[in-house]
Each structure stands twice: as C-alpha cells, then as structure tokens.
Amino acid sequence: MEPIIQIDKLNLYYETYHALKNVKLDIPEKAVTAFIGPSGCGKSTLLRTLNRMNDMIQGTRIEGSIQIGGTEIYGDDVHVEALRKKIGMVFQQANPFPKSIYDNIAYGPRLHGIRNKAELDVIVEQSLKQAVLWDEVKDYLKRSALSLSGGQQQRLCIARALAVQPDILLMDEATSALDPISTLKIEELVQELKSNYTIVMVTHNMHQAARVSGQTVFFLNGEVVESANTEVLFSTPSDARTEDYISGRFG
C-alpha cells in the first residue's frame, strides 16, 4: 500500500528534552497503524505531530520532515486549521461538548461554513451512522451529550471527528478508559472505518494492536525500534527489544 504519511529524520524537542529521535516511518493509506511501546516512549508525541497539536506546547522545536499526501505539513504556507480539518483526533478521555448530541456533530461543519439545516441534518445522521451510534440516539438528538454512557460518548467523539470529512483519524488510547464491551464496539468500528480512512492509533494494549491493525510500530526511548506488518512483528520480530517488550520482559 502506498504511504499517505512519510516521516523522515524527525527530531522533536520540548525545551532541551529530546522526545523524538531521528524517526523515519511510512504510514499506509486506508489502513490501521498501531503505535505500541512503554509509557513515555514517544508514541503519543509522534501522533500529535501529525496534526500539529504539539504547536500548542511552548518550547517545542521540530527538525526533519513530515509529508502528508505529498505536502510538507510544517511548511510556512500550511494553514494549520485546514490541516486539522483533514486529520481528526480522538483522545483517551471522551470529551463531548456540553451541548446536545446534534450540536456536537454539527459543530465542526458549522465552523467550516455550513449553515443549511437540511445539509446539517444529513451530516449528523451520516456521521452517527458511521460511528454506529445512530440507532441508539436518533430519537434523542436534542438531549445533552453528557447524558450518554462513556462508550457512547467516545463513539460520539468519533462521529464528531468524521463530520468534517477528514482523510486521517488519529486515536490516542481511545479505548483505555472504557469497559470491555465498549472497547469491542470501537474496535469493530475501526475495522469498518479503515476502508475509507487512514487510522493511526496509540495503544498500550498489545492484544488490541494485534486484533485491529495491519501495521504495528514499536517505540522505545523516543525512537522507532521496529515497524512491520502486525502479524510479522508479533510472531517473528526482527529486533530483540521488540521481542522482549511483547513477551512482557519489560514495559
């Protein structure tokens, strides 16, 4: 598969702390790529570079190249808001707005200039259907999003990200705060979405990476140790450090 994201010689510093070290990585289009590794190894930091969330952290300095669809995203001519429209993100804790279910989904499209109610109605329905939430909430769209269960709230956040029609969906430990049933629903959703979206997910759960991803990347101390087809990486890793991690010897 052709890479949609190409990262080369990427170094990231928080003040003097060297958080990412000479990262080189290709991420395929319309597939699921999982980032694994112990806490503090750089996987979430790299995820946040892909939609320039690290720009918000004072003292951040980046060297190297990240190209998405052939465009250098840290170029001077890149409009960050337009970039983030194309690269949605779902966080560890569900973070619905204190608004209605409908207004949570309509928020992004309205922000980008869509005001027609009929058009918004279609977007809300389609997005909730994509997130496999429509049947559960279609009769309660004016109810507060905060009234939903944790798993429903996280699927709502996925629907909200999809409403602005991104190309890429970033998921930063999006199931770690959920119960097993809700986690399974989101894993099933990820499998459905990958035919239309490029999905990059950070997970501490190696079983989850094995279940849902086509490519897995193992990070350690800010470096990419190994990137490979998921089945190959878990069955016959090429680096002893990867084998030690997935076998539970550390991490």
Backbone as numpy.savetxt, mean C-alpha at the origin, in Angstrom:
# Nx Ny Nz CAx CAy CAz Cx Cy Cz
6.68 -10.04 -15.94 5.84 -8.84 -15.94 6.72 -7.59 -15.94
6.28 -6.60 -16.71 7.03 -5.35 -16.79 6.93 -4.59 -15.47
8.04 -4.01 -15.00 7.96 -3.22 -13.77 7.27 -1.88 -14.02
6.38 -1.50 -13.11 5.79 -0.16 -13.16 6.58 0.79 -12.26
7.24 0.20 -11.24 8.08 0.98 -10.32 9.51 0.49 -10.45
10.43 1.43 -10.69 11.85 1.10 -10.79 12.62 1.98 -9.82
13.26 1.34 -8.86 14.02 2.04 -7.82 15.49 1.72 -8.01
16.33 2.75 -7.99 17.75 2.52 -8.27 18.62 3.40 -7.38
19.56 2.77 -6.70 20.55 3.46 -5.87 19.90 4.45 -4.91
18.80 4.00 -4.28 18.04 4.88 -3.40 18.62 4.87 -1.99
18.93 6.06 -1.51 19.36 6.25 -0.12 18.46 7.29 0.52
18.02 7.01 1.74 17.17 7.97 2.45 17.74 8.19 3.84
17.79 9.46 4.21 18.31 9.84 5.53 17.24 10.63 6.28
17.07 10.31 7.57 16.33 11.17 8.49 17.39 11.90 9.31
17.61 13.19 9.00 18.73 13.93 9.57 20.02 13.14 9.26
20.68 12.59 10.29 21.92 11.86 10.05 21.71 10.34 10.00
20.47 9.89 10.31 20.20 8.44 10.33 19.98 7.94 8.90
20.75 6.93 8.52 20.71 6.36 7.17 19.67 5.22 7.16
18.43 5.55 6.76 17.32 4.60 6.90 17.21 3.61 5.75
17.51 4.06 4.53 17.50 3.18 3.35 18.85 3.26 2.68
19.40 2.10 2.33 20.78 2.04 1.86 20.88 1.40 0.48
21.10 2.23 -0.52 21.40 1.76 -1.87 20.38 0.74 -2.38
19.10 1.08 -2.23 18.03 0.16 -2.61 17.87 0.13 -4.13
17.87 -1.07 -4.67 17.57 -1.29 -6.09 16.47 -2.33 -6.17
15.36 -1.98 -6.83 14.21 -2.86 -6.81 13.27 -2.53 -7.96
12.76 -3.56 -8.63 11.70 -3.41 -9.62 10.42 -4.02 -9.07
9.30 -3.32 -9.26 8.00 -3.80 -8.78 7.08 -3.96 -9.98
6.57 -5.18 -10.21 5.77 -5.44 -11.41 4.38 -4.81 -11.35
3.85 -4.55 -12.54 2.53 -3.94 -12.66 1.43 -4.99 -12.48
0.31 -4.55 -11.88 -0.87 -5.39 -11.69 -0.51 -6.75 -11.07
0.13 -6.64 -9.94 0.54 -7.82 -9.16 0.66 -7.36 -7.71
0.81 -8.32 -6.80 0.98 -7.99 -5.38 2.43 -8.24 -4.99
3.07 -7.21 -4.46 4.43 -7.32 -3.94 4.39 -7.09 -2.44
4.98 -8.01 -1.68 5.00 -7.91 -0.22 6.39 -7.54 0.26
6.45 -6.60 1.21 7.69 -6.24 1.89 7.68 -6.91 3.26
8.69 -7.71 3.56 8.80 -8.35 4.87 10.14 -8.00 5.51
10.22 -8.22 6.80 11.46 -7.96 7.52 11.15 -7.53 8.94
12.14 -7.54 9.84 11.90 -7.18 11.23 11.55 -5.70 11.38
11.03 -5.32 12.52 10.69 -3.92 12.78 11.92 -3.03 12.62
11.71 -1.87 12.00 12.79 -0.91 11.83 13.74 -1.21 10.70
13.36 -2.13 9.81 14.29 -2.54 8.75 14.18 -1.66 7.50
13.18 -0.78 7.42 13.07 0.12 6.29 11.92 -0.13 5.34
11.13 -1.18 5.59 10.09 -1.54 4.63 8.98 -0.48 4.55
8.53 0.03 5.69 7.51 1.09 5.67 8.09 2.40 5.16
9.34 2.65 5.47 10.00 3.86 4.96 10.03 3.84 3.44
10.38 2.70 2.85 10.40 2.62 1.39 8.99 2.77 0.83
8.01 2.15 1.48 6.63 2.29 1.00 6.23 3.76 0.93
6.62 4.52 1.95 6.22 5.93 2.00 6.98 6.80 1.01
8.10 6.30 0.49 8.78 7.08 -0.56 8.01 7.02 -1.87
7.17 5.99 -2.04 6.52 5.78 -3.34 5.41 6.79 -3.60
4.86 7.42 -2.55 3.92 8.52 -2.79 4.37 9.79 -2.07
5.65 9.82 -1.75 6.33 10.99 -1.19 5.74 11.42 0.15
5.28 10.44 0.93 4.81 10.75 2.27 5.96 11.21 3.17
7.18 10.74 2.87 8.33 11.14 3.68 8.66 12.62 3.53
8.11 13.26 2.48 8.32 14.71 2.33 7.83 15.47 3.55
6.86 14.90 4.26 6.25 15.58 5.40 7.11 15.52 6.66
8.17 14.71 6.63 9.03 14.54 7.81 10.24 15.46 7.67
10.37 16.38 8.60 11.46 17.35 8.54 12.81 16.65 8.64
13.75 17.12 7.84 15.10 16.56 7.86 15.30 15.35 6.97
14.28 14.99 6.17 14.41 13.85 5.27 15.20 14.26 4.03
16.15 13.42 3.66 16.95 13.67 2.45 17.00 12.38 1.63
16.77 12.51 0.33 16.72 11.35 -0.55 17.72 11.50 -1.68
18.44 10.42 -1.95 19.35 10.36 -3.10 18.96 9.15 -3.93
19.19 9.21 -5.23 18.88 8.08 -6.10 17.63 8.33 -6.91
17.06 7.26 -7.45 15.99 7.38 -8.42 14.81 6.47 -8.08
13.60 7.03 -8.20 12.37 6.24 -8.19 11.57 6.66 -9.41
11.39 5.75 -10.34 10.57 6.01 -11.51 9.29 5.19 -11.43
8.17 5.86 -11.66 6.88 5.18 -11.72 6.26 5.47 -13.08
6.05 4.41 -13.84 5.56 4.58 -15.20 6.50 5.41 -16.04
7.80 5.33 -15.75 8.80 6.04 -16.53 9.04 7.47 -16.09
8.30 7.96 -15.07 8.46 9.33 -14.58 9.25 9.33 -13.28
10.27 10.18 -13.20 11.06 10.34 -11.99 10.23 11.11 -10.97
9.75 10.43 -9.91 8.75 11.06 -9.03 9.34 12.11 -8.11
10.66 12.15 -7.96 11.29 13.20 -7.17 11.84 14.32 -8.05
11.39 14.35 -9.30 11.78 15.43 -10.21 11.12 16.74 -9.80
11.75 17.86 -10.18 11.25 19.18 -9.81 9.89 19.49 -10.40
9.55 18.85 -11.51 8.30 19.18 -12.20 7.12 18.29 -11.77
7.34 17.42 -10.79 6.28 16.51 -10.36 5.35 17.23 -9.37
4.05 17.17 -9.63 3.04 17.73 -8.73 2.66 16.64 -7.74
2.99 16.85 -6.47 2.86 15.80 -5.46 1.40 15.37 -5.28
0.46 16.31 -5.31 -0.94 15.95 -5.12 -1.43 15.07 -6.27
-0.99 15.36 -7.48 -1.36 14.53 -8.63 -0.75 13.14 -8.50
0.47 13.08 -7.98 1.13 11.79 -7.75 0.33 10.96 -6.75
-0.09 11.59 -5.67 -0.81 10.85 -4.63 -2.20 10.43 -5.09
-2.76 11.11 -6.06 -4.03 10.68 -6.64 -3.85 9.33 -7.33
-2.68 9.13 -7.93 -2.41 7.89 -8.66 -1.89 6.77 -7.76
-1.53 7.15 -6.52 -0.94 6.15 -5.61 -1.67 6.24 -4.29
-2.71 5.41 -4.12 -3.49 5.41 -2.89 -2.76 4.69 -1.77
-3.18 4.98 -0.54 -2.51 4.35 0.60 -3.52 3.99 1.68
-3.33 2.81 2.28 -4.15 2.34 3.39 -3.20 2.04 4.54
-3.53 2.56 5.73 -2.61 2.50 6.86 -2.95 1.35 7.82
-2.09 1.18 8.82 -2.25 0.09 9.78 -3.56 0.22 10.55
-3.85 1.42 11.02 -5.10 1.68 11.73 -6.10 2.29 10.75
-7.29 1.73 10.70 -8.33 2.32 9.86 -8.56 3.77 10.29
-8.63 4.66 9.33 -8.76 6.09 9.65 -9.88 6.75 8.86
-11.12 6.25 9.01 -12.22 6.92 8.31 -12.41 8.34 8.84
-12.87 9.22 7.95 -13.19 10.58 8.38 -14.45 10.55 9.25
-14.60 11.48 10.18 -15.83 11.54 10.98 -16.98 12.13 10.16
-17.29 11.44 9.10 -18.35 11.83 8.16 -19.18 10.60 7.86
-20.18 10.76 7.02 -20.99 9.61 6.61 -20.17 8.66 5.74
-20.66 7.44 5.61 -20.02 6.47 4.71 -19.93 7.05 3.31
-21.03 7.64 2.84 -21.07 8.23 1.50 -20.01 9.32 1.35
-19.95 10.24 2.33 -19.03 11.37 2.21 -17.57 10.95 2.32
-17.29 9.85 3.02 -15.93 9.33 3.05 -15.46 8.97 1.64
-16.34 8.30 0.89 -15.96 7.86 -0.45 -15.95 9.03 -1.43
-16.92 9.93 -1.27 -17.04 11.06 -2.21 -16.00 12.14 -1.97
-15.31 12.08 -0.84 -14.38 13.15 -0.47 -13.30 13.38 -1.53
-12.63 12.31 -1.94 -11.55 12.44 -2.91 -12.02 12.94 -4.27
-13.05 12.32 -4.85 -13.57 12.82 -6.13 -14.00 14.29 -6.06
-14.64 14.70 -4.96 -15.01 16.11 -4.81 -13.77 16.99 -4.79
-12.74 16.52 -4.10 -11.49 17.28 -4.00 -10.89 17.51 -5.38
-11.12 16.55 -6.26 -10.57 16.64 -7.62 -11.58 17.19 -8.62
-12.63 17.84 -8.11 -13.49 18.63 -8.98 -14.80 18.01 -9.40
-15.12 16.80 -8.93 -16.39 16.17 -9.31 -17.47 16.63 -8.33
-18.50 17.28 -8.85 -19.57 17.82 -8.00 -20.95 17.22 -8.35
-21.07 16.65 -9.52 -22.36 16.13 -9.97 -22.78 14.94 -9.09
-23.96 15.03 -8.46 -24.38 14.00 -7.52 -24.56 12.64 -8.18
-25.12 12.61 -9.39 -25.31 11.33 -10.08 -23.97 10.66 -10.33
-22.98 11.46 -10.71 -21.64 10.91 -10.95 -21.02 10.42 -9.65
-21.20 11.19 -8.59 -20.67 10.78 -7.29 -21.36 9.51 -6.79
-22.66 9.40 -7.03 -23.40 8.20 -6.64 -22.79 6.95 -7.28
-22.46 7.07 -8.56 -21.87 5.94 -9.29 -20.50 5.59 -8.71
-19.69 6.60 -8.45 -18.35 6.37 -7.90 -18.43 5.71 -6.53
-19.34 6.20 -5.68 -19.49 5.62 -4.34 -19.89 4.16 -4.43
-20.88 3.86 -5.26 -21.33 2.47 -5.39 -20.22 1.57 -5.94
-19.58 2.02 -7.00 -18.52 1.20 -7.62 -17.38 0.95 -6.64
-16.98 1.99 -5.92 -15.85 1.85 -4.99 -16.18 0.90 -3.85
-17.39 1.02 -3.32 -17.80 0.12 -2.24 -17.95 -1.31 -2.73
-18.40 -1.48 -3.97 -18.47 -2.84 -4.53 -17.07 -3.42 -4.71
-16.12 -2.60 -5.19 -14.74 -3.08 -5.35 -14.16 -3.51 -4.02
-14.54 -2.82 -2.96 -14.03 -3.15 -1.63 -14.89 -4.19 -0.91
-15.83 -4.79 -1.64 -16.72 -5.82 -1.12 -17.41 -5.36 0.16
-17.92 -4.13 0.10 -18.59 -3.55 1.26 -20.00 -3.06 0.92
-20.31 -2.95 -0.35 -21.58 -2.37 -0.79 -22.80 -3.06 -0.17
-22.83 -4.38 -0.22 -24.02 -5.10 0.27 -24.23 -4.89 1.77
-23.15 -4.61 2.50 -23.25 -4.44 3.94 -23.70 -3.03 4.33
-23.49 -2.04 3.46 -23.74 -0.64 3.88 -24.69 0.11 2.95
-25.15 -0.50 1.86 -25.91 0.24 0.84 -27.17 0.91 1.39
-27.74 0.37 2.45 -28.95 0.96 3.03 -28.64 1.96 4.14
-27.34 2.19 4.39 -26.95 3.04 5.53 -25.88 4.05 5.13
-25.91 4.53 3.91 -24.83 5.38 3.41 -24.71 6.70 4.15
-25.78 7.16 4.77 -25.73 8.42 5.51 -25.31 8.23 6.97
-25.12 6.96 7.36 -24.68 6.66 8.73 -23.20 7.01 8.87
-22.78 7.37 10.07 -21.37 7.70 10.31 -20.47 6.51 10.01
-19.37 6.78 9.34 -18.39 5.73 9.07 -17.81 5.16 10.35
-17.84 5.95 11.43 -17.28 5.51 12.70 -18.15 4.45 13.37
-19.36 4.23 12.85 -20.25 3.21 13.40 -19.92 1.82 12.88
-19.07 1.74 11.87 -18.71 0.45 11.27 -17.73 -0.30 12.16
-17.67 -1.62 11.97 -16.68 -2.43 12.69 -15.28 -2.11 12.17
-14.26 -2.56 12.89 -12.88 -2.30 12.47 -12.58 -2.82 11.08
-13.02 -4.04 10.79 -12.77 -4.61 9.47 -13.52 -3.86 8.38
-14.75 -3.45 8.69 -15.52 -2.66 7.72 -14.88 -1.29 7.50
-14.39 -0.69 8.56 -13.73 0.60 8.43 -12.50 0.50 7.53
-11.74 -0.60 7.66 -10.56 -0.74 6.83 -10.94 -0.94 5.36
-12.00 -1.70 5.11 -12.47 -1.84 3.72 -13.02 -0.53 3.19
-13.63 0.27 4.06 -14.08 1.60 3.66 -12.88 2.47 3.25
-11.79 2.37 4.00 -10.59 3.13 3.66 -10.01 2.68 2.32
-10.10 1.38 2.04 -9.67 0.88 0.73 -10.59 1.45 -0.36
-11.90 1.42 -0.11 -12.85 1.99 -1.08 -12.58 3.46 -1.31
-12.27 4.19 -0.24 -11.98 5.63 -0.35 -10.73 5.85 -1.21
-9.73 5.00 -1.05 -8.53 5.11 -1.87 -8.84 4.81 -3.34
-9.72 3.83 -3.59 -10.04 3.44 -4.96 -10.92 4.46 -5.67
-11.61 5.29 -4.91 -12.59 6.22 -5.49 -11.95 7.24 -6.43
-10.67 7.53 -6.25 -10.00 8.50 -7.12 -9.25 7.81 -8.26
-9.53 6.52 -8.44 -8.99 5.72 -9.56 -7.45 5.73 -9.61
-6.81 5.23 -8.55 -5.34 5.17 -8.56 -4.85 4.05 -9.47
-3.58 4.08 -9.77 -2.93 2.97 -10.48 -2.30 1.99 -9.50
-1.89 2.53 -8.35 -1.13 1.76 -7.37 -1.79 1.93 -6.00
-1.85 0.81 -5.25 -2.40 0.85 -3.90 -1.32 0.37 -2.92
-0.96 1.23 -1.98 0.02 0.91 -0.95 -0.72 0.51 0.32
-0.30 -0.56 0.96 -0.96 -1.06 2.17 0.11 -1.28 3.24
0.07 -0.44 4.27 1.09 -0.50 5.33 0.53 -1.26 6.53
0.77 -2.57 6.55 0.28 -3.45 7.62 -1.23 -3.26 7.82
-1.95 -3.27 6.73 -3.37 -2.89 6.74 -4.26 -3.88 7.48
-3.76 -5.06 7.81 -4.60 -6.04 8.53 -4.09 -6.34 9.93
-3.02 -5.69 10.36 -2.38 -6.10 11.62 -3.24 -5.82 12.84
-4.20 -4.87 12.73 -5.06 -4.56 13.87 -6.41 -5.26 13.80
-6.56 -6.17 12.83 -7.87 -6.78 12.59 -7.93 -8.22 13.09
-9.15 -8.70 13.32 -9.37 -10.09 13.71 -9.16 -11.00 12.48
-9.01 -12.31 12.70 -8.73 -13.22 11.58 -9.78 -13.21 10.47
-11.05 -13.07 10.80 -12.09 -13.08 9.77 -11.99 -11.84 8.90
-11.81 -10.67 9.52 -11.65 -9.43 8.76 -10.38 -9.47 7.93
-9.32 -10.04 8.49 -8.06 -10.17 7.75 -8.26 -11.01 6.50
-8.97 -12.12 6.64 -9.23 -12.99 5.49 -10.01 -12.26 4.40
-11.00 -11.45 4.80 -11.79 -10.70 3.82 -10.91 -9.73 3.04
-9.98 -9.08 3.73 -9.12 -8.12 3.04 -8.11 -8.85 2.16
-7.62 -10.01 2.60 -6.72 -10.79 1.74 -7.45 -11.24 0.47
-8.70 -11.65 0.61 -9.49 -12.03 -0.56 -9.71 -10.83 -1.48
-9.93 -9.67 -0.88 -10.11 -8.44 -1.64 -8.84 -8.10 -2.42
-7.70 -8.23 -1.77 -6.42 -7.96 -2.45 -6.27 -8.85 -3.67
-6.64 -10.11 -3.54 -6.53 -11.03 -4.67 -7.42 -10.61 -5.83
-8.59 -10.05 -5.51 -9.48 -9.58 -6.56 -8.96 -8.30 -7.21
-8.39 -7.42 -6.41 -7.97 -6.12 -6.92 -6.72 -6.18 -7.78
-5.90 -7.21 -7.62 -4.60 -7.22 -8.30 -4.71 -7.29 -9.82
-5.87 -7.69 -10.35 -6.01 -7.72 -11.80 -6.13 -6.31 -12.38
-6.47 -5.33 -11.53 -6.64 -3.95 -12.00 -5.66 -2.96 -11.38
-5.01 -3.36 -10.29 -4.14 -2.43 -9.57 -2.80 -3.09 -9.25
-1.78 -2.26 -9.17 -0.50 -2.69 -8.62 -0.58 -2.50 -7.12
-0.34 -3.55 -6.35 -0.48 -3.49 -4.89 0.87 -3.78 -4.24
1.28 -2.88 -3.36 2.52 -3.08 -2.59 2.13 -3.07 -1.13
2.44 -4.14 -0.43 1.99 -4.26 0.96 3.16 -4.58 1.89
3.19 -3.86 3.01 4.10 -4.17 4.10 3.36 -5.09 5.06
3.99 -6.18 5.45 3.36 -7.09 6.40 4.41 -7.72 7.31
4.04 -7.88 8.58 4.87 -8.65 9.51 4.50 -10.13 9.46
3.39 -10.42 8.79 2.86 -11.78 8.76 3.39 -12.51 7.52
4.37 -13.37 7.72 4.96 -14.06 6.57 3.97 -15.01 5.90
3.05 -15.58 6.69 2.03 -16.44 6.10 1.14 -15.63 5.15
0.86 -14.38 5.55 0.06 -13.51 4.68 0.81 -13.22 3.38
2.08 -12.89 3.48 2.88 -12.65 2.28 2.85 -13.86 1.36
2.98 -15.04 1.95 2.97 -16.27 1.15 1.62 -16.50 0.49
0.54 -16.11 1.18 -0.81 -16.35 0.65 -1.16 -15.40 -0.49
-0.79 -14.14 -0.39 -1.39 -13.16 -1.31 -0.43 -12.55 -2.32
0.88 -12.64 -2.13 1.79 -11.91 -3.01 2.41 -12.79 -4.08
2.75 -12.17 -5.18 3.48 -12.85 -6.24 4.97 -12.65 -6.12
5.37 -11.52 -5.55 6.78 -11.19 -5.31 6.93 -10.78 -3.86
8.02 -11.24 -3.22 8.31 -10.85 -1.85 9.71 -10.26 -1.78
9.81 -9.17 -1.01 11.09 -8.48 -0.83 11.44 -8.53 0.66
12.64 -9.02 0.98 13.09 -9.12 2.37 14.07 -7.99 2.67
13.73 -7.20 3.69 14.56 -6.07 4.11 15.27 -6.39 5.43
16.46 -5.82 5.57 17.20 -5.95 6.82 18.14 -4.75 6.94
18.02 -4.03 8.05 18.90 -2.88 8.32 18.95 -1.87 7.18
17.78 -1.60 6.60 17.70 -0.58 5.56 18.10 -1.03 4.17
18.40 -2.31 4.02 18.83 -2.84 2.73 17.85 -3.89 2.22
17.77 -4.01 0.89 17.05 -5.13 0.29 18.02 -6.31 0.24
17.73 -7.31 1.04 18.59 -8.51 1.06 18.27 -9.41 -0.12
16.94 -9.57 -0.39 16.54 -10.49 -1.44 15.15 -10.12 -1.95
14.98 -10.20 -3.25 13.69 -9.99 -3.89 13.48 -11.11 -4.90
12.35 -11.81 -4.78 12.15 -12.96 -5.65 10.67 -13.32 -5.72
10.34 -14.20 -6.64 9.02 -14.83 -6.65 8.75 -15.38 -5.25
7.54 -15.12 -4.76 7.23 -15.47 -3.36 7.46 -16.94 -3.06
7.00 -17.81 -3.94 7.15 -19.24 -3.69 8.63 -19.63 -3.63
9.42 -19.04 -4.52 10.86 -19.33 -4.54 11.54 -18.80 -3.28
11.19 -17.56 -2.89 11.84 -16.96 -1.73 11.57 -17.76 -0.46
10.34 -18.26 -0.30 10.01 -18.99 0.92 10.50 -20.44 0.89
10.66 -21.00 -0.30 11.07 -22.41 -0.37 12.57 -22.58 -0.53
13.18 -21.72 -1.35 14.62 -21.84 -1.59 15.27 -20.46 -1.63
15.31 -19.75 -0.50 15.93 -18.42 -0.50 17.40 -18.50 -0.87
17.89 -17.47 -1.54 19.27 -17.49 -2.01 20.24 -16.90 -0.99
19.72 -16.21 0.02 20.58 -15.58 1.02 20.32 -16.23 2.38
21.38 -16.54 3.10 21.24 -17.22 4.40 20.47 -16.37 5.40
20.57 -15.03 5.27 19.84 -14.15 6.20 18.32 -14.27 5.97
17.92 -14.43 4.72 16.50 -14.63 4.43 16.02 -15.93 5.05
16.79 -16.96 4.88 16.42 -18.27 5.43 16.32 -18.20 6.95
17.26 -17.50 7.58 17.23 -17.36 9.03 15.97 -16.63 9.48
15.58 -15.60 8.74 14.39 -14.83 9.13 13.12 -15.62 8.96
12.94 -16.24 7.81 11.67 -16.94 7.57 11.56 -18.22 8.39
12.68 -18.72 8.86 12.65 -19.92 9.73 12.54 -19.56 11.20
12.49 -18.25 11.49 12.28 -17.80 12.86 13.52 -17.70 13.72
14.70 -17.73 13.11 15.93 -17.65 13.92 16.18 -16.25 14.46
15.59 -15.22 13.81 15.63 -13.87 14.36 14.43 -13.10 13.82
14.21 -11.89 14.40 13.16 -11.02 13.92 11.90 -11.09 14.74
